[in-house]
Each structure stands twice: as C-alpha cells, then as structure tokens.
C-alpha cells in the first residue's frame, strides 16, 4: 500500500529484496518528503525569521505554515503551543529541564511507568537528582498492561508531574492516556505524554486527551530525522523558563539582562532545522492523503496476521500481548540470543531490531537480555510477513 512512493523499498540486501520491519526505530520516507528536502536546499535555503530578503521570507512563511499543520494534526488550541525540537528526546529534555526548574523541589515526586523508553525516564531521573526529588513507577502486568490501580495509589501531595508513553516501543501497548490524564488532573498534577510511537499509528487530539505536554519525532512518522515537536499548554509554557539561551529566544539583550521572546520562540534558541521542518510538513500531508484510519486498519491486519503465524511456531514467545496494541511484535525464540536471530534474518534481507530497545527496565521486569522486535508500517505486506515467518522457521533448527 503506497509502497511505490518509498524508493528505498526497492533496495536489495545480500541479493534479497529488503523487508523492512524496523519501523518503530524509524520509518522510511516517501518521495514527497525527499522532494521537500531537495526543494528546500535547491530553492529556499536561508536562515529564517531575521532576514529582510525574499528567500528568508519564503522559508519563514513555510516554516510557520508547518507549525500550523502540526497544530491541526494534533488539534492544539494555539499555534504557539507547538515548539520545534530535534525530536522526542529533546522535547522531553526540554520539559524535564524547564518545567522541573520552575516546579520541582526537594521532596517532590514525578510518576513514570515501568515501560518507558530511556528518553522518558533518564531526563526525569536527572531532574529528580538535581532537585532532590524522587521517581514513583507504575508497574505493569505480564501482558504489558499498566496497573492503573497502582497508578492511582502513587499520587501524593508531593506529586508534581506524570510522564508516560502513549505507546510502548517494545511491547506495543497503547496506554489509556486520556484516563490517566483525568486521574492526574483530579490530583491537580499535569501529564506529559511521550507520543513517539503513537503519532504515525493513530489520530492524536491533545485537547481530547487533555494532556499538558505531548512529544513526538518527525522521523517516526515518515518525515526527516532532526525535527520533532513539543506541544505544551500555553499556561505551562508561559510559566516555564527558557531551555536554551541564544539567538531568536530573546526580546531584548543588554550586558546586564535579557528579556525573553514570546511563545513559541522562547523555546527555539538558535537556527532550527528549517529543511527538516518543511520535510515534516510533507510527511503530514502524505499521512493525511493516505488517512490515519487506513494506516491503522492496514497495520492492525498485519499485526494480527503476524501474531497468529508466529504464535504457531514452536518455542516462540511474544512479549507484549495487550488487547490494545500497535504494530510491534517483540519476541524470543527458545534460548536463542536475540542478536543471533537478528543477524540470521539480516542475511535473508529482513531488517528487525534486537536488544533492549532503550527500555532496559522492561527487560529486567521479564528477566531477559532483550528481544527481537518486528514493527510494521503502512507499506509492509502480508507477503513480507510470510517470508519472515518462513525465515524464522528455517533458522529455528540452527539456533537450537
Ligand atoms: N520515546 C519512545 C517511546 C521511542 O520509541 C523513542 C525512539 O525510539 C523515543 C522516545 C526517542 O525518540 P528520538 O530518538 O526520535 O528522540
């Protein structure tokens, strides 16, 4: 589906047609996104916002049009609630640094889940260490489902923030973040959602979720690397100090003192990745042309198909079997090391990811070194899954 628009999918690996099942790490790019990057660098390249010349004005206009496209994509109330960053990691670090500087004090608490990507764990550990605060962790079941009763019980008078992923990159679990936001708000606590693994799989409406922050990366939604988004409710962004100092984030600078620019520029110090931002706009247009419902339906079909076939293989165990999950299948085969499985699959042209997937606490929870992770996107096919399952069947005796 829409496969022809992704030139890289014609690649061969070791003489075999590439089967790309590493989409949770990064998605491939449609021609429209590649064209947007080429167009920017061949016709528009210039630094934005401060130029008095044609190229700078057009680039600025297109950069700000992308902000509006992102606003519409996630249904934010205001365009200035959309801050461009380098990716989810930088978005979360921005909040962990800036929000915590303003609102986290000694003895306070931050709630995270036990299934966070390191990007939504380490910045909070660092902030807690800096401020003398502590982390509280929501446990999850063997199926990979968060324990919401335990979550409720973690709130105290010292809770200052909840930070949780919308979708687990390792287990595929779709977490009930709207409900979790309601719980947090009933305790007057804001919630940050790491949407890195949700944004390309489902409609995201930050007002319906009523989240205070929502973070994602362009490269996981068919867009370029180097650009991401931090959405924050205006009242929080207004109350937070800047993250980095430099050009663009200032109103007035003297040697003694600086006053800061208005939103969102207060949080966009320095030259942004203008070309990548324009590429992100092309990715949003592409996803909207295909339709998020079409994408979700196709991926659900692939996931159900793969799960059924894989479950039938002897000795294969799937980690993450929540009823609500995206197109991620993490697994182990017998006692085989995940790296060995990944290497053998690679020799057959099949790209999967192996290891802890930047979620070491999940591996500790299950007492395993890592998993093999196959993750599907809109351009993958059932035929590819057939080839993949046949490959698993072939390599099983080699690993026994
Ligand atoms: N959060 C989740 C759930 C992820 O899957 C990832 C990347 O795999 C990240 C955060 C970090 O994203 P990035 O590396 O694009 O900053």
PDB file of N, CA and C and ligand atoms in Angstrom, residues 24-25 86-90 92 115-120 165-170 194-197 216-220 227 357-358 373, ligand 1:
ATOM      1  N   UNK A  24       9.580   0.883  14.058  1.00  0.00           N
ATOM      2  CA  UNK A  24       9.477   1.570  15.341  1.00  0.00           C
ATOM      3  C   UNK A  24      10.748   2.371  15.621  1.00  0.00           C
ATOM      4  N   UNK A  25      11.855   1.955  14.987  1.00  0.00           N
ATOM      5  CA  UNK A  25      13.101   2.716  15.153  1.00  0.00           C
ATOM      6  C   UNK A  25      13.061   3.965  14.279  1.00  0.00           C
ATOM      7  N   UNK A  86      14.579  18.879  18.114  1.00  0.00           N
ATOM      8  CA  UNK A  86      15.280  17.898  17.269  1.00  0.00           C
ATOM      9  C   UNK A  86      14.573  16.555  17.257  1.00  0.00           C
ATOM     10  N   UNK A  87      13.685  16.324  18.219  1.00  0.00           N
ATOM     11  CA  UNK A  87      12.995  15.033  18.285  1.00  0.00           C
ATOM     12  C   UNK A  87      12.381  14.840  19.658  1.00  0.00           C
ATOM     13  N   UNK A  88      11.797  13.669  19.855  1.00  0.00           N
ATOM     14  CA  UNK A  88      11.140  13.373  21.136  1.00  0.00           C
ATOM     15  C   UNK A  88      12.107  13.553  22.306  1.00  0.00           C
ATOM     16  N   UNK A  89      13.318  13.050  22.130  1.00  0.00           N
ATOM     17  CA  UNK A  89      14.296  13.119  23.220  1.00  0.00           C
ATOM     18  C   UNK A  89      14.522  14.564  23.651  1.00  0.00           C
ATOM     19  N   UNK A  90      14.726  15.436  22.674  1.00  0.00           N
ATOM     20  CA  UNK A  90      14.955  16.837  23.050  1.00  0.00           C
ATOM     21  C   UNK A  90      13.685  17.457  23.632  1.00  0.00           C
ATOM     22  N   UNK A  92      11.390  16.024  25.444  1.00  0.00           N
ATOM     23  CA  UNK A  92      11.228  15.606  26.845  1.00  0.00           C
ATOM     24  C   UNK A  92      12.293  16.265  27.723  1.00  0.00           C
ATOM     25  N   UNK A 115       7.481   1.016  31.782  1.00  0.00           N
ATOM     26  CA  UNK A 115       7.697   0.640  30.375  1.00  0.00           C
ATOM     27  C   UNK A 115       8.109   1.839  29.530  1.00  0.00           C
ATOM     28  N   UNK A 116       8.808   2.799  30.160  1.00  0.00           N
ATOM     29  CA  UNK A 116       9.230   3.978  29.385  1.00  0.00           C
ATOM     30  C   UNK A 116      10.486   3.698  28.574  1.00  0.00           C
ATOM     31  N   UNK A 117      10.562   4.319  27.425  1.00  0.00           N
ATOM     32  CA  UNK A 117      11.819   4.434  26.676  1.00  0.00           C
ATOM     33  C   UNK A 117      12.787   5.236  27.560  1.00  0.00           C
ATOM     34  N   UNK A 118      14.063   4.969  27.463  1.00  0.00           N
ATOM     35  CA  UNK A 118      15.032   5.702  28.298  1.00  0.00           C
ATOM     36  C   UNK A 118      14.871   7.219  28.139  1.00  0.00           C
ATOM     37  N   UNK A 119      14.386   7.637  26.974  1.00  0.00           N
ATOM     38  CA  UNK A 119      14.176   9.084  26.735  1.00  0.00           C
ATOM     39  C   UNK A 119      13.127   9.683  27.649  1.00  0.00           C
ATOM     40  N   UNK A 120      12.217   8.834  28.147  1.00  0.00           N
ATOM     41  CA  UNK A 120      11.187   9.356  29.045  1.00  0.00           C
ATOM     42  C   UNK A 120      11.399   8.823  30.454  1.00  0.00           C
ATOM     43  N   UNK A 165       4.368   7.022  28.385  1.00  0.00           N
ATOM     44  CA  UNK A 165       4.275   6.919  26.923  1.00  0.00           C
ATOM     45  C   UNK A 165       2.846   6.592  26.489  1.00  0.00           C
ATOM     46  N   UNK A 166       2.500   7.057  25.305  1.00  0.00           N
ATOM     47  CA  UNK A 166       1.195   6.764  24.722  1.00  0.00           C
ATOM     48  C   UNK A 166       1.200   5.305  24.260  1.00  0.00           C
ATOM     49  N   UNK A 167       2.333   4.930  23.622  1.00  0.00           N
ATOM     50  CA  UNK A 167       2.502   3.558  23.126  1.00  0.00           C
ATOM     51  C   UNK A 167       3.921   3.105  23.472  1.00  0.00           C
ATOM     52  N   UNK A 168       4.035   1.880  23.988  1.00  0.00           N
ATOM     53  CA  UNK A 168       5.356   1.348  24.311  1.00  0.00           C
ATOM     54  C   UNK A 168       6.076   0.887  23.049  1.00  0.00           C
ATOM     55  N   UNK A 169       7.305   1.339  22.885  1.00  0.00           N
ATOM     56  CA  UNK A 169       8.062   0.971  21.685  1.00  0.00           C
ATOM     57  C   UNK A 169       8.485  -0.490  21.700  1.00  0.00           C
ATOM     58  N   UNK A 170       8.487  -1.119  22.876  1.00  0.00           N
ATOM     59  CA  UNK A 170       8.932  -2.507  22.983  1.00  0.00           C
ATOM     60  C   UNK A 170       7.758  -3.482  23.006  1.00  0.00           C
ATOM     61  N   UNK A 194       4.615  10.883  26.029  1.00  0.00           N
ATOM     62  CA  UNK A 194       5.619  10.594  25.008  1.00  0.00           C
ATOM     63  C   UNK A 194       4.876   9.895  23.871  1.00  0.00           C
ATOM     64  N   UNK A 195       4.668  10.643  22.791  1.00  0.00           N
ATOM     65  CA  UNK A 195       3.865  10.120  21.679  1.00  0.00           C
ATOM     66  C   UNK A 195       4.691   9.576  20.526  1.00  0.00           C
ATOM     67  N   UNK A 196       5.994   9.317  20.783  1.00  0.00           N
ATOM     68  CA  UNK A 196       6.895   8.900  19.688  1.00  0.00           C
ATOM     69  C   UNK A 196       6.343   7.708  18.902  1.00  0.00           C
ATOM     70  N   UNK A 197       5.723   6.756  19.626  1.00  0.00           N
ATOM     71  CA  UNK A 197       5.260   5.533  18.949  1.00  0.00           C
ATOM     72  C   UNK A 197       3.762   5.571  18.649  1.00  0.00           C
ATOM     73  N   UNK A 216       6.766  14.241  20.154  1.00  0.00           N
ATOM     74  CA  UNK A 216       6.993  13.217  19.122  1.00  0.00           C
ATOM     75  C   UNK A 216       8.105  13.630  18.164  1.00  0.00           C
ATOM     76  N   UNK A 217       8.516  12.642  17.334  1.00  0.00           N
ATOM     77  CA  UNK A 217       9.630  12.838  16.386  1.00  0.00           C
ATOM     78  C   UNK A 217       9.120  12.745  14.956  1.00  0.00           C
ATOM     79  N   UNK A 218       9.657  13.593  14.077  1.00  0.00           N
ATOM     80  CA  UNK A 218       9.279  13.540  12.663  1.00  0.00           C
ATOM     81  C   UNK A 218       9.680  12.241  11.985  1.00  0.00           C
ATOM     82  N   UNK A 219      10.850  11.696  12.381  1.00  0.00           N
ATOM     83  CA  UNK A 219      11.376  10.552  11.622  1.00  0.00           C
ATOM     84  C   UNK A 219      10.610   9.263  11.864  1.00  0.00           C
ATOM     85  N   UNK A 220       9.756   9.252  12.886  1.00  0.00           N
ATOM     86  CA  UNK A 220       8.945   8.049  13.128  1.00  0.00           C
ATOM     87  C   UNK A 220       7.581   8.169  12.461  1.00  0.00           C
ATOM     88  N   UNK A 227      14.032  16.606  13.344  1.00  0.00           N
ATOM     89  CA  UNK A 227      12.954  17.515  13.740  1.00  0.00           C
ATOM     90  C   UNK A 227      11.940  16.753  14.585  1.00  0.00           C
ATOM     91  N   UNK A 357      16.071  -2.223  23.200  1.00  0.00           N
ATOM     92  CA  UNK A 357      15.234  -1.176  22.589  1.00  0.00           C
ATOM     93  C   UNK A 357      15.137   0.081  23.471  1.00  0.00           C
ATOM     94  N   UNK A 358      16.225   0.404  24.160  1.00  0.00           N
ATOM     95  CA  UNK A 358      16.241   1.565  25.057  1.00  0.00           C
ATOM     96  C   UNK A 358      15.159   1.460  26.130  1.00  0.00           C
ATOM     97  N   UNK A 373      12.596  -7.472  17.718  1.00  0.00           N
ATOM     98  CA  UNK A 373      11.373  -6.684  17.521  1.00  0.00           C
ATOM     99  C   UNK A 373      11.108  -6.475  16.037  1.00  0.00           C
TER     100      UNK A 373
HETATM  101  N1  LIG B   1      10.093   7.515  23.173  1.00  0.00           N
HETATM  102  C1  LIG B   1       9.764   6.375  22.553  1.00  0.00           C
HETATM  103  C2  LIG B   1       8.578   5.596  23.032  1.00  0.00           C
HETATM  104  C3  LIG B   1      10.533   5.934  21.481  1.00  0.00           C
HETATM  105  O1  LIG B   1      10.227   4.800  20.863  1.00  0.00           O
HETATM  106  C4  LIG B   1      11.653   6.705  21.072  1.00  0.00           C
HETATM  107  C5  LIG B   1      12.525   6.250  19.978  1.00  0.00           C
HETATM  108  O2  LIG B   1      12.615   5.071  19.692  1.00  0.00           O
HETATM  109  C6  LIG B   1      11.926   7.893  21.738  1.00  0.00           C
HETATM  110  C7  LIG B   1      11.124   8.267  22.784  1.00  0.00           C
HETATM  111  C8  LIG B   1      13.073   8.760  21.333  1.00  0.00           C
HETATM  112  O3  LIG B   1      12.853   9.294  20.074  1.00  0.00           O
HETATM  113  P1  LIG B   1      14.024  10.079  19.311  1.00  0.00           P
HETATM  114  O4  LIG B   1      15.196   9.167  19.312  1.00  0.00           O
HETATM  115  O5  LIG B   1      13.463  10.329  17.965  1.00  0.00           O
HETATM  116  O6  LIG B   1      14.269  11.326  20.075  1.00  0.00           O
END
